[in-house]
PDB file of C-alpha atoms in Angstrom:
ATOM      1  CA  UNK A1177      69.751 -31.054 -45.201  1.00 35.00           C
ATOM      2  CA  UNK A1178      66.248 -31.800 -47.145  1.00 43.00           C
ATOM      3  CA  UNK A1179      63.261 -30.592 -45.592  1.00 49.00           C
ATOM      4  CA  UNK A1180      61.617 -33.772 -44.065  1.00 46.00           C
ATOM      5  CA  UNK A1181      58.213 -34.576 -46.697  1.00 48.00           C
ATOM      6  CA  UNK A1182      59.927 -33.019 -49.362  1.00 52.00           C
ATOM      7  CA  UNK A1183      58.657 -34.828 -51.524  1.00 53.00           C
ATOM      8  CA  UNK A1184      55.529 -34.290 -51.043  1.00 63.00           C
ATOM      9  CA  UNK A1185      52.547 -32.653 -53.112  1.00 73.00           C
ATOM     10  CA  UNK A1186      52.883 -29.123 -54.574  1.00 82.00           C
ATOM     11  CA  UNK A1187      49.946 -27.009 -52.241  1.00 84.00           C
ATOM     12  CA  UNK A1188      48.227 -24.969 -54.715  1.00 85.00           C
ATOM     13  CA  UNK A1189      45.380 -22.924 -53.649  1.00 89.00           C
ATOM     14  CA  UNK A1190      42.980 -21.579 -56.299  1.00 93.00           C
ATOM     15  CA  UNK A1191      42.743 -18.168 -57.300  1.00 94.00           C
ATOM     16  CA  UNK A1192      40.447 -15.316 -57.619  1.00 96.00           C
ATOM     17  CA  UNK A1193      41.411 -12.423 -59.715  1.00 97.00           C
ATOM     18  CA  UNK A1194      40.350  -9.105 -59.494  1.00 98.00           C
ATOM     19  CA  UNK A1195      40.994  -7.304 -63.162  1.00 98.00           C
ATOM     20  CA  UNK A1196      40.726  -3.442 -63.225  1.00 98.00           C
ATOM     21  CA  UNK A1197      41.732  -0.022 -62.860  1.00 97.00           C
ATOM     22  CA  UNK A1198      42.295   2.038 -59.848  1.00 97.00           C
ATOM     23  CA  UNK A1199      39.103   0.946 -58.230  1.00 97.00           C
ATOM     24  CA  UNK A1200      40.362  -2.349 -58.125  1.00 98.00           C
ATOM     25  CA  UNK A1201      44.283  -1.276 -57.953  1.00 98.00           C
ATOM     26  CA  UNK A1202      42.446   0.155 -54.245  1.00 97.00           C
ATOM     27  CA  UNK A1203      40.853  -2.410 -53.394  1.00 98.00           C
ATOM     28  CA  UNK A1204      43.700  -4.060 -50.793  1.00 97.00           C
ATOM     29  CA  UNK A1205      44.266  -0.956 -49.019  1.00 95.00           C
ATOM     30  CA  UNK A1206      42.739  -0.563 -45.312  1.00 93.00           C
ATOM     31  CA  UNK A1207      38.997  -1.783 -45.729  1.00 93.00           C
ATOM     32  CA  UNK A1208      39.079  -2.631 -49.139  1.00 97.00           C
ATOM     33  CA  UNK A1209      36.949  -4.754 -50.741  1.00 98.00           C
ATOM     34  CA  UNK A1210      39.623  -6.802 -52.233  1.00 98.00           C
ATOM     35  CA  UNK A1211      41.033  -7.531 -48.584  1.00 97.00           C
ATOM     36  CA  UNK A1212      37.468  -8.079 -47.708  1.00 96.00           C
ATOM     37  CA  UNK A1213      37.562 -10.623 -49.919  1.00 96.00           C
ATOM     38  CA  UNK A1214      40.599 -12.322 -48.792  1.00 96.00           C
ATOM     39  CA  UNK A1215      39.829 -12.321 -45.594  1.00 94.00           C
ATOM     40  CA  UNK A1216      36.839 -14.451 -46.011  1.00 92.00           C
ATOM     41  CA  UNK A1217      38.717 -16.939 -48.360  1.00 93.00           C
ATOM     42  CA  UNK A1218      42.001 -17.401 -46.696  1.00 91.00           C
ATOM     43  CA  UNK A1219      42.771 -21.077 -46.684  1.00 89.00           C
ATOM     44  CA  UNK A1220      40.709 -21.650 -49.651  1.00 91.00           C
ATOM     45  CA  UNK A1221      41.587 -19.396 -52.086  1.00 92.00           C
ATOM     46  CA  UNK A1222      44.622 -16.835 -53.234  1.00 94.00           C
ATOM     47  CA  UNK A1223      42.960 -13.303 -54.164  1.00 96.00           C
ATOM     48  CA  UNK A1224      45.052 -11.756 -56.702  1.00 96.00           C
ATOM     49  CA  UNK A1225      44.664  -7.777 -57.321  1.00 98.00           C
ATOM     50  CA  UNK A1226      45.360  -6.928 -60.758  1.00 98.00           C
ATOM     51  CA  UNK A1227      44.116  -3.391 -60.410  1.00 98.00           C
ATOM     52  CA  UNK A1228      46.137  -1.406 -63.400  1.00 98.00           C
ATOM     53  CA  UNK A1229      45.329   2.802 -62.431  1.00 96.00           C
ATOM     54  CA  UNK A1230      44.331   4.269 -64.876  1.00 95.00           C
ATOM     55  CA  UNK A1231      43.681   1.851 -67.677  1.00 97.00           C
ATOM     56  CA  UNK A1232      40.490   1.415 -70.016  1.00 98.00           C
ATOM     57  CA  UNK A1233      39.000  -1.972 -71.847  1.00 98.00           C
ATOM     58  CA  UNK A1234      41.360  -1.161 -74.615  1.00 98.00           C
ATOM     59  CA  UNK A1235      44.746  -1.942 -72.959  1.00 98.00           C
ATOM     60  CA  UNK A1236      42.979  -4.184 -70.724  1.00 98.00           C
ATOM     61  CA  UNK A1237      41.851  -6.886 -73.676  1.00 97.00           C
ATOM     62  CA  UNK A1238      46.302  -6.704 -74.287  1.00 97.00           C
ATOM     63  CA  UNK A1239      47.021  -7.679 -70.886  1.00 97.00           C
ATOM     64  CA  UNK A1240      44.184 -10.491 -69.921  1.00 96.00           C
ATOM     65  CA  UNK A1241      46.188 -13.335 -71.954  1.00 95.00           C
ATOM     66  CA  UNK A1242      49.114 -12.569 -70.479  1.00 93.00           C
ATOM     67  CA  UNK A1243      47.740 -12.738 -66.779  1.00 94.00           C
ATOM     68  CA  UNK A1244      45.730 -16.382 -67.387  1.00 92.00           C
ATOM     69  CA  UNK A1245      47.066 -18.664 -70.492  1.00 87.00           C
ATOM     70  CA  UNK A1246      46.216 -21.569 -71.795  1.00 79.00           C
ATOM     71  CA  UNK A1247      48.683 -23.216 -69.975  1.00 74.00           C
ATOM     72  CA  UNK A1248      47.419 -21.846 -66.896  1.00 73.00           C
ATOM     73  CA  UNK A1249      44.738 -24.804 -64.807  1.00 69.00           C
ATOM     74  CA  UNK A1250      41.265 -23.619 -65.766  1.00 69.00           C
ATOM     75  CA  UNK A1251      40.416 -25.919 -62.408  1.00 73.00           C
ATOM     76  CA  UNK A1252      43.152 -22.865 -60.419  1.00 89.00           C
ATOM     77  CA  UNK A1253      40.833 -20.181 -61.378  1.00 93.00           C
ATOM     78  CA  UNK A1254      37.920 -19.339 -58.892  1.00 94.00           C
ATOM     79  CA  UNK A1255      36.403 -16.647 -60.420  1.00 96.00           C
ATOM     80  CA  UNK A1256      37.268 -13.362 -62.205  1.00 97.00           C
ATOM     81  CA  UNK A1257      35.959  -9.964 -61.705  1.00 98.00           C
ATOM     82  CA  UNK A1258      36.223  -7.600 -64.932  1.00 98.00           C
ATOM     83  CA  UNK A1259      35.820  -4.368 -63.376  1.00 98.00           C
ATOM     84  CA  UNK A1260      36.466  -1.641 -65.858  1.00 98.00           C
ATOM     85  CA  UNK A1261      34.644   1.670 -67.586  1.00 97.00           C
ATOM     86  CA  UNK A1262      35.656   4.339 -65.257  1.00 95.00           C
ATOM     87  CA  UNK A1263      38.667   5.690 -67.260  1.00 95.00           C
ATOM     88  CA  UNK A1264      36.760   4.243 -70.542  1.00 97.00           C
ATOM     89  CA  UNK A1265      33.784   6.785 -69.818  1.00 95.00           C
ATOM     90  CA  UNK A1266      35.793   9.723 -69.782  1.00 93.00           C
ATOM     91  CA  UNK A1267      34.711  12.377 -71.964  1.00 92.00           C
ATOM     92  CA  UNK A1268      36.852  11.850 -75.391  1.00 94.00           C
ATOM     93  CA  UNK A1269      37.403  16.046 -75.803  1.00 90.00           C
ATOM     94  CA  UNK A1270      38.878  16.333 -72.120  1.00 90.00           C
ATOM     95  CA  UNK A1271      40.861  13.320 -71.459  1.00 91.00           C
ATOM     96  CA  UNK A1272      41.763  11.329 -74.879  1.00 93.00           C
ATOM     97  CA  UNK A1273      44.108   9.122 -73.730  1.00 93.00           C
ATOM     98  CA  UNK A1274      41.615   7.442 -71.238  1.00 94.00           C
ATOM     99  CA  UNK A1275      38.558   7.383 -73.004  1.00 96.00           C
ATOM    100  CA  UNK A1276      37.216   4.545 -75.468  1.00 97.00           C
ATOM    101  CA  UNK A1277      34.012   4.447 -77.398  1.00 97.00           C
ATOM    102  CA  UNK A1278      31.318   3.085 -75.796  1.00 98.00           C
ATOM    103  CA  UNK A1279      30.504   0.331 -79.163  1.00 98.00           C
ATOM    104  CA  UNK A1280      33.894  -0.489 -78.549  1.00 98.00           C
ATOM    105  CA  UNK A1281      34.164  -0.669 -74.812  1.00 98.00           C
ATOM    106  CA  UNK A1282      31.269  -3.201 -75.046  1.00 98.00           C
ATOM    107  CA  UNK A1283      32.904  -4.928 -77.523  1.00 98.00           C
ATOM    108  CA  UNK A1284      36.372  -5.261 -75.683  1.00 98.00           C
ATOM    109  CA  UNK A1285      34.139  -6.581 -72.470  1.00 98.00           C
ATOM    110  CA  UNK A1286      32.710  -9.015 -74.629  1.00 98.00           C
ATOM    111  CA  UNK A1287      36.251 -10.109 -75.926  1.00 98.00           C
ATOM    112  CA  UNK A1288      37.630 -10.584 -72.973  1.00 98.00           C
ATOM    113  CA  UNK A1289      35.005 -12.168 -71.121  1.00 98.00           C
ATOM    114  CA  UNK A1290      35.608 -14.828 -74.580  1.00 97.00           C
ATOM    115  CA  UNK A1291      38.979 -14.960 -74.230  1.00 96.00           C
ATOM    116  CA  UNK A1292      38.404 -16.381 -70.827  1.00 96.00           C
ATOM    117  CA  UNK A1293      35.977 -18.810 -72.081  1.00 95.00           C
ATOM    118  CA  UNK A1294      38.069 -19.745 -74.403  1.00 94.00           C
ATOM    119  CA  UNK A1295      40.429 -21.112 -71.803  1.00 94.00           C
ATOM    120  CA  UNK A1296      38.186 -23.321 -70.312  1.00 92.00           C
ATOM    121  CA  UNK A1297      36.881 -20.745 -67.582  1.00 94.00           C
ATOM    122  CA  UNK A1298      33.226 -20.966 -67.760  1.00 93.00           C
ATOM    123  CA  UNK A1299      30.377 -17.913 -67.717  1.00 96.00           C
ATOM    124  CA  UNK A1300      29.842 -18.850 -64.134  1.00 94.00           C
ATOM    125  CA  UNK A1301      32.791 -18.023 -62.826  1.00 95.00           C
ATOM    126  CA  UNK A1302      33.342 -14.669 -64.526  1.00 97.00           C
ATOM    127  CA  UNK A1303      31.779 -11.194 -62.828  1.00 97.00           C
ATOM    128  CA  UNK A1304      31.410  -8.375 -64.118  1.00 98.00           C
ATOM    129  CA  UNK A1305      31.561  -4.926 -62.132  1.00 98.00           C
ATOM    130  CA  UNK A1306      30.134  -1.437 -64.202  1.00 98.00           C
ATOM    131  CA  UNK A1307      31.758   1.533 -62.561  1.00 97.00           C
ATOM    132  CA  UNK A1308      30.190   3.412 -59.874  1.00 96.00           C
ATOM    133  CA  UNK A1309      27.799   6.167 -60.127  1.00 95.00           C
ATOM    134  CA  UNK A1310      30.294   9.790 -60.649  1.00 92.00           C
ATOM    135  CA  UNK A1311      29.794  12.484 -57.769  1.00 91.00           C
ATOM    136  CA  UNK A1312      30.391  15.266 -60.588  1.00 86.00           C
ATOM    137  CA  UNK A1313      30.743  18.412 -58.108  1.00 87.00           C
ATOM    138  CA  UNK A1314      33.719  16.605 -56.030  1.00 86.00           C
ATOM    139  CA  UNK A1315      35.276  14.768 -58.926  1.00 83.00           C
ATOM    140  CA  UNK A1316      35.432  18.748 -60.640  1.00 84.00           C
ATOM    141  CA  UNK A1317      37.275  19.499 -57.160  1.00 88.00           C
ATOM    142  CA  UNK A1318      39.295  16.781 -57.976  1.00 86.00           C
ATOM    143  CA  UNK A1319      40.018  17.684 -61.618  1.00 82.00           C
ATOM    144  CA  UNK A1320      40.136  21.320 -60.616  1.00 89.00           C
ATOM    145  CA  UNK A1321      43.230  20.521 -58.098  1.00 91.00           C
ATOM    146  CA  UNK A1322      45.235  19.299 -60.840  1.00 87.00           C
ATOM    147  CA  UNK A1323      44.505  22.301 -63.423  1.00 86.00           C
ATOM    148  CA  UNK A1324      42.061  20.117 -65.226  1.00 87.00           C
ATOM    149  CA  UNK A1325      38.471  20.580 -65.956  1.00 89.00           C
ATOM    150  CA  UNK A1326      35.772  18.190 -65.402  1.00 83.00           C
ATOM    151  CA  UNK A1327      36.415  15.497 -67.661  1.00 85.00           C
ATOM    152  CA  UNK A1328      33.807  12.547 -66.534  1.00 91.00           C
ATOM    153  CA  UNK A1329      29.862  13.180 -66.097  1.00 92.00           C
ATOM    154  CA  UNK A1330      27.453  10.601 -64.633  1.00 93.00           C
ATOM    155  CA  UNK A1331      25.303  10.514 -67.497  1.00 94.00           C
ATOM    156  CA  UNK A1332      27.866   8.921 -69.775  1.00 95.00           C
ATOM    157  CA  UNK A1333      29.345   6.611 -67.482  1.00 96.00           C
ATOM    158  CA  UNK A1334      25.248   5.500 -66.936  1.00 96.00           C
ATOM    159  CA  UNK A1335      25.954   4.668 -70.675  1.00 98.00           C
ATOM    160  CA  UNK A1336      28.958   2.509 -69.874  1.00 97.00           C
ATOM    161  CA  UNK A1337      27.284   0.929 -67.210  1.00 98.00           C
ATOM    162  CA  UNK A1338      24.395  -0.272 -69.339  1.00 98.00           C
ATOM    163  CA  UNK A1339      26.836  -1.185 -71.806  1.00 98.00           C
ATOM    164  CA  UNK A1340      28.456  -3.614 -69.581  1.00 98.00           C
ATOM    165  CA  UNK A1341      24.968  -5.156 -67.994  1.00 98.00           C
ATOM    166  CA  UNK A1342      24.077  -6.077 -71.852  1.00 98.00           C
ATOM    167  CA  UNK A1343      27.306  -7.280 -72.563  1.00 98.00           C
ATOM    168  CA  UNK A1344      27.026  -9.930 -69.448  1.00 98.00           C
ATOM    169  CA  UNK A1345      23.356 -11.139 -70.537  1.00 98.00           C
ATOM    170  CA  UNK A1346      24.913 -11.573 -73.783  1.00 98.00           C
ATOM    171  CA  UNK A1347      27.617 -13.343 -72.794  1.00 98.00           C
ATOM    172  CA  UNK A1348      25.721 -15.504 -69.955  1.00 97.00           C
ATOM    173  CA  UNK A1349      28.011 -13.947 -67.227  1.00 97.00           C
ATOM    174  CA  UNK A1350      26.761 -12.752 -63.368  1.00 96.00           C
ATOM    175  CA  UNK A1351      27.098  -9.120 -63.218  1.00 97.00           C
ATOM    176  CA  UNK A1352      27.170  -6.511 -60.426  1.00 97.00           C
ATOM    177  CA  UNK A1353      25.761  -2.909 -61.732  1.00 98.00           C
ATOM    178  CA  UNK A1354      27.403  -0.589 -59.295  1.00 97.00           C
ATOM    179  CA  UNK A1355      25.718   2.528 -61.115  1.00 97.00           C
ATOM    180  CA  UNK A1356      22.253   1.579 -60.712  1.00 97.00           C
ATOM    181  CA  UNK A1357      22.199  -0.540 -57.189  1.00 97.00           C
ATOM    182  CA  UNK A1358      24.334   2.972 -55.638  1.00 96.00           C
ATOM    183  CA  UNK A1359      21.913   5.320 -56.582  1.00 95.00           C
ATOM    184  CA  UNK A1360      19.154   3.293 -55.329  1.00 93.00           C
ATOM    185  CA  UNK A1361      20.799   5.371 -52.479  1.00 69.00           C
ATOM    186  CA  UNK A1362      19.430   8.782 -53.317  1.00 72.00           C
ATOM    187  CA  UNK A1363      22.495  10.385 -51.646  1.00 86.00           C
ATOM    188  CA  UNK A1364      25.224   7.892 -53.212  1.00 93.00           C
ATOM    189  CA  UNK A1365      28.044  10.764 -52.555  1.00 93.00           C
ATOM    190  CA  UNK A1366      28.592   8.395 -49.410  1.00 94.00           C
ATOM    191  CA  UNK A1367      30.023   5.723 -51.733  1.00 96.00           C
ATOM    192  CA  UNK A1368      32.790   7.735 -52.920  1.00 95.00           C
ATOM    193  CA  UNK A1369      36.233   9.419 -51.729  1.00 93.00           C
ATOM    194  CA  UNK A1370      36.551  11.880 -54.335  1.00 91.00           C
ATOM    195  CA  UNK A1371      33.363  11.468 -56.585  1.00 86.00           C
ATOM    196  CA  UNK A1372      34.824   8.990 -58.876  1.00 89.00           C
ATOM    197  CA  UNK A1373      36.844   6.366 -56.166  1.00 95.00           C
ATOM    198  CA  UNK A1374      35.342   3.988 -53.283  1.00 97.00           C
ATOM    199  CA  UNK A1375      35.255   5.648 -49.711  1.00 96.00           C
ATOM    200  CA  UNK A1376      35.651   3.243 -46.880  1.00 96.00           C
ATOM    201  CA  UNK A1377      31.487   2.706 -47.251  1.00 96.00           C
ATOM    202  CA  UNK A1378      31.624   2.253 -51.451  1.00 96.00           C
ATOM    203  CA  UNK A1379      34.023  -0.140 -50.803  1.00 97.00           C
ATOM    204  CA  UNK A1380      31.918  -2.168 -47.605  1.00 97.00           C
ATOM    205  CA  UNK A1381      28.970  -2.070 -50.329  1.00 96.00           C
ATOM    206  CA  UNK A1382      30.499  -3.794 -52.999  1.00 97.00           C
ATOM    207  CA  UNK A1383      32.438  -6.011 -50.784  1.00 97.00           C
ATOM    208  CA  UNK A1384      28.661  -6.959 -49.277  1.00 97.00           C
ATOM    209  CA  UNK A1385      27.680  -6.978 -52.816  1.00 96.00           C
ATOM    210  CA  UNK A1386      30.425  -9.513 -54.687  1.00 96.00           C
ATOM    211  CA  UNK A1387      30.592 -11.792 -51.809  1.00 96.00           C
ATOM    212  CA  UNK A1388      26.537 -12.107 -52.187  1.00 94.00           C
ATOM    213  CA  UNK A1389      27.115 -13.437 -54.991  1.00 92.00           C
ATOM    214  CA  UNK A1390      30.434 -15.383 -54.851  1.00 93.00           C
ATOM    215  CA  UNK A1391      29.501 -17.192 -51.759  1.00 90.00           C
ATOM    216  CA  UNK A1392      27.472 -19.942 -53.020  1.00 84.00           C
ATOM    217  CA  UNK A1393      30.538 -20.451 -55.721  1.00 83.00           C
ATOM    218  CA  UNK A1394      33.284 -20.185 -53.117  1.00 86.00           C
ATOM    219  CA  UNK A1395      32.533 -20.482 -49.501  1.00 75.00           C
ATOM    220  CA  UNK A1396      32.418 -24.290 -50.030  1.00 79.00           C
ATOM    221  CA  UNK A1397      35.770 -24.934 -51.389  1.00 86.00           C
ATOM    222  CA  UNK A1398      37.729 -27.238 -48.663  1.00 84.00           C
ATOM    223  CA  UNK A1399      40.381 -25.829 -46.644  1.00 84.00           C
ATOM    224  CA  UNK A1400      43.602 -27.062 -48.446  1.00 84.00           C
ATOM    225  CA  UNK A1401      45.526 -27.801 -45.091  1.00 89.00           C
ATOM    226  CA  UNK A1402      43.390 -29.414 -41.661  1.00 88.00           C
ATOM    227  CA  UNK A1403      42.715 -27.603 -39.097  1.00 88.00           C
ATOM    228  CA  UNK A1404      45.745 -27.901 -36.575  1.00 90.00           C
ATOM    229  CA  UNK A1405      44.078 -29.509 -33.659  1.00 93.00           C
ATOM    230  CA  UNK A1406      43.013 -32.166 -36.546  1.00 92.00           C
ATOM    231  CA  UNK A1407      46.983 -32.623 -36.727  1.00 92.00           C
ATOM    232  CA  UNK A1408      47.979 -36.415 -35.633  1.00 88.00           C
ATOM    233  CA  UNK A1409      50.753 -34.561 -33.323  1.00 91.00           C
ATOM    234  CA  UNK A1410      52.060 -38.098 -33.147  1.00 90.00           C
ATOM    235  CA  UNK A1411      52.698 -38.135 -36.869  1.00 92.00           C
ATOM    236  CA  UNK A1412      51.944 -34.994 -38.290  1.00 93.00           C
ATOM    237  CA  UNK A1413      53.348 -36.595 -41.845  1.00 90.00           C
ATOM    238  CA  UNK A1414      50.378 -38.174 -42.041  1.00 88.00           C
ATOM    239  CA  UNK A1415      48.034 -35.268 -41.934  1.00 86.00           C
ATOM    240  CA  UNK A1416      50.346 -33.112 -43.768  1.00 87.00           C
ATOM    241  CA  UNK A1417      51.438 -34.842 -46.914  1.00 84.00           C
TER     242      UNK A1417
END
């Protein structure tokens, strides 16, 4: 038997994706600020987490065309958050496989924040996130507990982090700089679980942060489906389809 109104219009709600590493990978867990996120846009929007542990600018730049195409409704995407730079800034003598040159970290940013463009999803409604300020005694904990040495310091990823807030004026994009706004904070160890990760307060600052500035672009998007005691009980087909 056919679902009565079957017929009728395919609901699509419009998306906001979150592109990153583990910081974004994270970001659904208990208190995240990806479920922070979702929570205020249920009804309007779909949040999408496609946090990738791990990965730098360089694989990232591979994997962007494959998540949004060309064929995919520039009007279905929200807004975009290019969070990466964590795994990038990692020193190249101590971890290899993670780190990419800063020239070229900036330029991947910048490629990918064209690619987008190129698909008909304009400046405005593209963010980008520089990592967080690193803790350097508890990430060398970290590091230590896995028979590694330290292989991040803040300085550098300060360097990545300036990278990315040029690469955003350049490219005519919003911006949130994590490294700089945190240790406005002079004790920003707060902000992090391990010295390089979001603890439950990193992660209620940046949520506080992105939706500061995705508010104006997203908190007036109509609720795709009336509220139910706007339902005509009497002939609910009529409010539904």
């Amino acid at each position: 038997m056919a679902l009565a109104g079957a017929g009728g219009r395919l609901l699509r709600w419009p998306r906001v994706l979150l592109f990153g590493d583990s910081i974004t990978e994270y970001s659904f867990q208990e208190n995240g600020w990806g479920a922070y996120l979702a929570e205020r846009l249920v009804r309007k929007c779909d949040v999408v987490n496609r946090g990738l542990s791990g990965y730098n600018t360089r694989w990232a730049k591979l994997i962007l065309p494959r998540l949004i195409t060309e064929s995919t409704s520039a009007d279905s995407i929200a807004a975009v958050t290019i969070f990466f730079g964590a795994n990038d800034s990692a020193l190249k003598e101590l971890n290899p496989k993670q780190h990419v040159p800063l020239e070229e970290y900036a330029a991947n940013l910048k490629s990918m924040v064209q690619y987008l463009k190129s698909v008909d999803i304009t400046a405005d409604r593209i963010i980008l996130i520089t990592p967080p300020p690193l803790q350097e005694s508890a990430w060398e904990k970290a590091c230590l507990a896995k028979g590694d040495k330290l292989n991040r310091c803040n300085a550098t990823t300060g360097q990545y982090a300036q990278a990315c807030v040029q690469v955003a004026r350049e490219c005519g994009t919003d911006v949130l700089d994590l490294w700089t706004l945190m240790q406005k904070n002079q004790d920003f160890s707060s902000y992090l679980s391990d010295g390089l990760h979001l603890s439950a307060k990193g992660n209620s600052f940046l949520a506080a942060q992105l939706w500061s500035r995705l508010e104006n672009k997203l908190s007036a998007l109509p609720s795709l489906l009336p509220y139910w005691r706007d339902v005509d009980h009497m002939n609910p087909e009529a409010s539904l389809l």
